[in-house]
XYZ file of C-alpha atoms in Angstrom:
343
model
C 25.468 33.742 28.576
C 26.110 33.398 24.517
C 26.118 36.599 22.776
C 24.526 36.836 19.317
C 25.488 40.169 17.592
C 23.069 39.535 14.334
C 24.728 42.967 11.483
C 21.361 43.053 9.542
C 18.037 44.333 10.319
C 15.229 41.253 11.311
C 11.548 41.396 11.508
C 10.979 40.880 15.499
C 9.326 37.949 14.685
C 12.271 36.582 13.294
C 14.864 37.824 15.921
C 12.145 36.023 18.365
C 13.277 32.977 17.111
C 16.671 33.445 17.811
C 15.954 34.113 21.563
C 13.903 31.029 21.385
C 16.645 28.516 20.877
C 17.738 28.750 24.665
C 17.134 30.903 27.304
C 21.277 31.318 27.677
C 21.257 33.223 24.655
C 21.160 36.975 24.649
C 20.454 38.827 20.960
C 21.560 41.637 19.871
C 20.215 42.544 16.378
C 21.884 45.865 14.916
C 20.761 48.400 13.231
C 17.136 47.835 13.466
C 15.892 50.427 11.032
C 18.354 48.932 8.203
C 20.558 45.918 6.716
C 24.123 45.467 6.599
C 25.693 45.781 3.302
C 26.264 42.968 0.735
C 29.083 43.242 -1.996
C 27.363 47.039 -2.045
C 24.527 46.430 -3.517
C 20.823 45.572 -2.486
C 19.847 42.460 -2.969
C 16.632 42.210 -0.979
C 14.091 44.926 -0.070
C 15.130 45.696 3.079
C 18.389 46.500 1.855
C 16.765 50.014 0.210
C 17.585 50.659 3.928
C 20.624 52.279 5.462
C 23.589 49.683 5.872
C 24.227 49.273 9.510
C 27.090 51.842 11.039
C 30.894 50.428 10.857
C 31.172 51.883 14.116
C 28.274 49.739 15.597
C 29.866 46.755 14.347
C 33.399 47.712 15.706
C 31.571 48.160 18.804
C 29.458 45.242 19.092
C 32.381 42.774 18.072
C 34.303 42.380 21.531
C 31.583 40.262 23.926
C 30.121 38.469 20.704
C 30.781 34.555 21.079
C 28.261 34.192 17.838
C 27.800 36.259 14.565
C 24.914 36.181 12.032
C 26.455 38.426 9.093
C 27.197 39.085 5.690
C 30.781 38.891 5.406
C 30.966 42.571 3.608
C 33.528 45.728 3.278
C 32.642 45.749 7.744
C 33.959 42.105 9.009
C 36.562 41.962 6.621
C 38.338 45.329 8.384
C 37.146 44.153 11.626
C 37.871 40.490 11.823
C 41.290 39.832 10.625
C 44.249 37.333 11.735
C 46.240 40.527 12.916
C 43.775 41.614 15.051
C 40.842 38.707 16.132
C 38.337 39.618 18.480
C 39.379 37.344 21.564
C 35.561 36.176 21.756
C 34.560 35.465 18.561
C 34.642 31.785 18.306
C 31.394 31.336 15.241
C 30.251 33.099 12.061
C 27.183 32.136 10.508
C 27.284 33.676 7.068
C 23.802 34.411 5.842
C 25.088 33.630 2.494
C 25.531 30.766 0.534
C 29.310 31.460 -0.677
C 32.470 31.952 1.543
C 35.034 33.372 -0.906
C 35.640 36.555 1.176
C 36.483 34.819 4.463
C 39.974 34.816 4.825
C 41.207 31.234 4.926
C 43.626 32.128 7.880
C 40.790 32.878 10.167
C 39.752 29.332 10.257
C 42.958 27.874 9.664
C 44.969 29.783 12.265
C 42.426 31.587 14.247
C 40.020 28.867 15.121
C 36.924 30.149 13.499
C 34.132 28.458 12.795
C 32.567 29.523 9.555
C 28.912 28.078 8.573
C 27.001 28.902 5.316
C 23.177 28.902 4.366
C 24.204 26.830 1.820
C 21.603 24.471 0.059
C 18.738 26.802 1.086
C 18.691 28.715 -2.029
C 17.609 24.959 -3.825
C 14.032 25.547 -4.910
C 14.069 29.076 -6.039
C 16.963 28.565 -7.861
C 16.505 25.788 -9.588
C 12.577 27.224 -10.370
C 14.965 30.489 -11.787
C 16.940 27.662 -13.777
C 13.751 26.390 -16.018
C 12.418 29.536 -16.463
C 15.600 30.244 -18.360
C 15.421 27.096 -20.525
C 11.761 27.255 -21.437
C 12.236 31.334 -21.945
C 15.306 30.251 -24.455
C 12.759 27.456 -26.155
C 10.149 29.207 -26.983
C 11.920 32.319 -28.169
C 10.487 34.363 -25.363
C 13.597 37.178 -25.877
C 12.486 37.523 -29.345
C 8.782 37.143 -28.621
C 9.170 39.825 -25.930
C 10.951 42.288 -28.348
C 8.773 41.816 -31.402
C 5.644 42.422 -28.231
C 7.136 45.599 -27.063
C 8.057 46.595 -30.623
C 4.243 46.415 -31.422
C 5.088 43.614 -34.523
C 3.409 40.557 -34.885
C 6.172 38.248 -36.169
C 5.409 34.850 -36.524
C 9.176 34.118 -37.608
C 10.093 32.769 -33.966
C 10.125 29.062 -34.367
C 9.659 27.209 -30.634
C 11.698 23.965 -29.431
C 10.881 21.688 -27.136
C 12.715 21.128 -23.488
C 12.006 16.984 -23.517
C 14.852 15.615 -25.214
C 17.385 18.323 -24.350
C 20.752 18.099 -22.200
C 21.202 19.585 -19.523
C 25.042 19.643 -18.143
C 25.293 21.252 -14.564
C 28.245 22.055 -13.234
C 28.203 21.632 -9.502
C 25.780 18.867 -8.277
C 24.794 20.152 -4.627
C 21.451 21.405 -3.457
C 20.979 23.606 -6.085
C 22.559 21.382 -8.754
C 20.062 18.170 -7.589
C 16.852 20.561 -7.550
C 17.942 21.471 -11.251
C 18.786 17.883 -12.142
C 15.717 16.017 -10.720
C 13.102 19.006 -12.156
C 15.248 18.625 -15.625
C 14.197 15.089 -15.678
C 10.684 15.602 -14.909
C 10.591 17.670 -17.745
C 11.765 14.820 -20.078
C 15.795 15.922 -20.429
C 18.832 13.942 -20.242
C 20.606 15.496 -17.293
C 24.769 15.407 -16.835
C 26.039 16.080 -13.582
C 29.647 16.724 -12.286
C 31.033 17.614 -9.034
C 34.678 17.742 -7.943
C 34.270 14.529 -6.142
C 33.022 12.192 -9.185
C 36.218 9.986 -10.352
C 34.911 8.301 -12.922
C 31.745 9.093 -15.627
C 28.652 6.209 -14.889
C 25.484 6.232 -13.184
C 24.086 8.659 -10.953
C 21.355 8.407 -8.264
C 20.360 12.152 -9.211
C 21.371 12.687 -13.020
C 21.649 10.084 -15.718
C 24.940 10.361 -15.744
C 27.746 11.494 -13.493
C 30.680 13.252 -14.742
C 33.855 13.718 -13.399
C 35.982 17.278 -13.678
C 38.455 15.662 -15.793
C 35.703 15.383 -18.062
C 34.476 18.786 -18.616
C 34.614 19.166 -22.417
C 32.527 15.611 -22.989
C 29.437 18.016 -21.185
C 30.347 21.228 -22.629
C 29.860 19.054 -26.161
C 26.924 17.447 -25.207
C 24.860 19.893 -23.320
C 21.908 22.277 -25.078
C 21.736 24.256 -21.430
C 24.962 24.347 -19.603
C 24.031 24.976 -16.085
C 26.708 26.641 -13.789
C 25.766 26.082 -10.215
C 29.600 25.602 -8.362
C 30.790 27.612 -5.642
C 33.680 29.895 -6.627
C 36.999 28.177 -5.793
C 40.461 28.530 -7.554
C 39.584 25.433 -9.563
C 36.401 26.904 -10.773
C 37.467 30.374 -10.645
C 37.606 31.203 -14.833
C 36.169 27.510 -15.891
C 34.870 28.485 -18.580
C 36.493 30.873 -21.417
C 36.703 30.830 -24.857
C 37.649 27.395 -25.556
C 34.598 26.064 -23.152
C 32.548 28.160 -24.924
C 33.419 26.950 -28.807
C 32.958 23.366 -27.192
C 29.396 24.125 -26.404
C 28.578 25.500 -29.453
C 26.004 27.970 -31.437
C 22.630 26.257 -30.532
C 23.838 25.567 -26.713
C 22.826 27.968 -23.778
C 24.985 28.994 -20.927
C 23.039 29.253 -17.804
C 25.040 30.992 -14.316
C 23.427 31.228 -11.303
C 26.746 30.862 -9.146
C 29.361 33.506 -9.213
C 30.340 35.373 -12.412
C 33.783 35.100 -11.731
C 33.234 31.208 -12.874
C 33.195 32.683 -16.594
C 35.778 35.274 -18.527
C 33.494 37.631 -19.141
C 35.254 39.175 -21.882
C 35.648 35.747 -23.501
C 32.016 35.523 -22.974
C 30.832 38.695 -24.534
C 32.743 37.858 -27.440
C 30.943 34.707 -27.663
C 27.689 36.207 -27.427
C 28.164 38.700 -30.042
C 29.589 36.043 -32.897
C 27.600 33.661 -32.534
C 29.914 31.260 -30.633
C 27.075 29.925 -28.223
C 23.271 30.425 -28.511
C 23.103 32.475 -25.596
C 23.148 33.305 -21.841
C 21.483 33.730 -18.904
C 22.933 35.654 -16.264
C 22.302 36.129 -12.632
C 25.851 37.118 -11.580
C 28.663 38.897 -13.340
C 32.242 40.167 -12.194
C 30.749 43.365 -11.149
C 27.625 44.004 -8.794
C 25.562 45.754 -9.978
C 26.414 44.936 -13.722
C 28.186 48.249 -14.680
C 25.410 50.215 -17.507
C 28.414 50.232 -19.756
C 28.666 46.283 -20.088
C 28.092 45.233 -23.522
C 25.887 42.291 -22.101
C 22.829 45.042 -21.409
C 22.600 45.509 -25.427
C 22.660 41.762 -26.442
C 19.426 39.667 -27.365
C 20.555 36.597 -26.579
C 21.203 37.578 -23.007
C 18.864 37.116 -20.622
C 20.122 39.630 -17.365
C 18.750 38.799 -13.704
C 19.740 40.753 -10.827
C 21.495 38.569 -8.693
C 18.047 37.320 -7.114
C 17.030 33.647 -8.388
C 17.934 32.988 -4.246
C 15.184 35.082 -2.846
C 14.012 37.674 -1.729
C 11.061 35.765 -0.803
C 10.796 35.130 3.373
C 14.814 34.104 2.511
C 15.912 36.010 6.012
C 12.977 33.976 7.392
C 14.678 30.354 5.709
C 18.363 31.412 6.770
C 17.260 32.320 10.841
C 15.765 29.081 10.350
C 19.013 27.391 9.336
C 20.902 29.114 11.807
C 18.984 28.290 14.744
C 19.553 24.593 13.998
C 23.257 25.389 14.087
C 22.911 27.299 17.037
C 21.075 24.702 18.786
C 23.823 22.098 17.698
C 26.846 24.842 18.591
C 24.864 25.097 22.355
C 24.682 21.211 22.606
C 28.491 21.160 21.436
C 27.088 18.870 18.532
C 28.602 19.038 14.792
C 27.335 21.761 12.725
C 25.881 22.221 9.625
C 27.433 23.491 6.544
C 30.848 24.309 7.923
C 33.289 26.449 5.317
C 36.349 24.487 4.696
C 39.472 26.802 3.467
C 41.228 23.499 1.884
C 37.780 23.030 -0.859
C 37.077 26.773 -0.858
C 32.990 26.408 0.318
């Protein structure tokens, strides 16, 4: 018998599908009146709920072969390479990003760690033109001058075809940005870690390797950050980045705010370094009320949602009964974390 401790609250429904996989599966969903806690704050409507007990965690932990968790304040004081629960052999993250697992666990402990990576592709990417087009067309200013009662015709739209679009990070998300960039007439660059050398690209028009990070900071209207947080990316772009892209380019983050230096950002902002910014992650969660990014205009400030909510717990079960199908048939599975690339 496998033993499935899920840490967050599941429609029935949901759980049902779970059960479904095998009949040598036995699920145990905690908490079933809340959801466990993410980075402490609530990033889907459930999570309005109570956070599921520490102690019912602790508890649960010693006859589970299989997790389904956020990898919050909980796991990290309850799975640790001093003390590993002797049964825990698989944790699938219902997250895209790793950065909190402790490398050791995998590395020493034998733990296999599996992401929902990818999932988050559509909405994201959707989030991603909304930005651009919003940025175009002056919708900040529009907006204002609306809620300000003033009919100001002093707003002068742009158009997307024609524009570059650098993205940082060419995975699932990156791709869905890159191929609905192109549809909307723009000359897309795309790097990822593993690109050697700058040429032709099956996704964007033109692939671009790390080493050549200021050629798309100089040539990009929307800079689109879509990596996973590593220490190569952690800090990518500060104040030099940012005076490469210059005063009519847009930074775009949907990633991890710890990508950017905020401070070096802010600054930019407020002189006129870059155009402007959207946001969907910052260093702190929830962006602190005294950040000087509330108070800017050419900020646009999302919070930390362009992945869901939508049925997103419905899209991860779904990607983690796959795995769990694969882990039962001792079969490869998908989206494993590696500690050596960082995601």
């Amino acid at each position: 018998m496998v033993q499935v401790t899920v840490t967050f609250a599941l429609e029935p429904e949901v759980a049902d599908r779970i059960r479904a996989v095998d009949p040598s599966v036995r699920v145990r969903v905690l908490n079933e009146a809340g959801i466990g806690d993410l980075h402490g704050a609530g990033r889907f409507p459930s999570q309005r709920q109570a956070a599921t007990p520490f102690e019912e965690i602790e508890a649960a932990l010693p006859d589970t072969e299989v997790l389904f968790a956020y990898w919050g304040d909980a796991l990290e004081r309850l799975v640790r390479p001093d003390a590993f629960p002797p049964s825990l052999r698989w944790v699938q993250l219902f997250t895209a990003g790793a950065e909190r697992v402790d490398p050791a666990l995998v590395d020493d402990c034998g733990l296999t760690v599996t992401t929902v990576r990818g999932m988050h592709a559509v909405p994201i990417s959707e989030f991603v033109l909304t930005y651009m087009l919003m940025f175009a067309k002056g919708w900040p200013a529009l907006l204002r001058n609306q809620l300000a009662v003033s009919y100001d015709r002093s707003v002068v739209p742009e158009d997307i075809e024609g524009k570059t679009v650098g993205i940082i990070g060419m995975g699932a998300i990156g791709a869905a940005v890159a191929t609905r960039a192109r549809a909307l007439g723009c000359r897309v660059l795309g790097m990822r870690r593993s690109f050697t050398t700058r040429g032709p690209d099956a996704v964007a028009d033109e692939a671009v390797p790390p080493s050549d990070l200021d050629y798309l900071l100089e040539e990009s209207d929307f800079v689109v950050l879509a990596a996973p947080l590593t220490e190569e990316t952690r800090d990518m772009i500060g104040a030099e980045q940012l005076r490469q892209m210059g005063p009519r380019s847009y930074l775009l983050n949907i990633a991890r705010g710890e990508l950017v230096e905020e401070q070096a950002l802010i600054d930019a902002l407020r002189d006129g370094v870059i155009g402007g910014a959207a946001l969907d992650v910052f260093h702190r969660e929830p962006l602190p009320p005294e950040s000087p990014l509330w108070g800017l205009d050419n900020v646009i400030l999302t919070p930390h949602l362009t992945g869901g909510p939508g049925d997103y717990a419905a899209r991860a079960t779904a990607m983690f009964c796959d795995n769990l199908a694969r882990y039962l048939a001792g079969e490869p599975l998908h989206n494993v974390y590696d500690p050596a690339r960082g995601y």
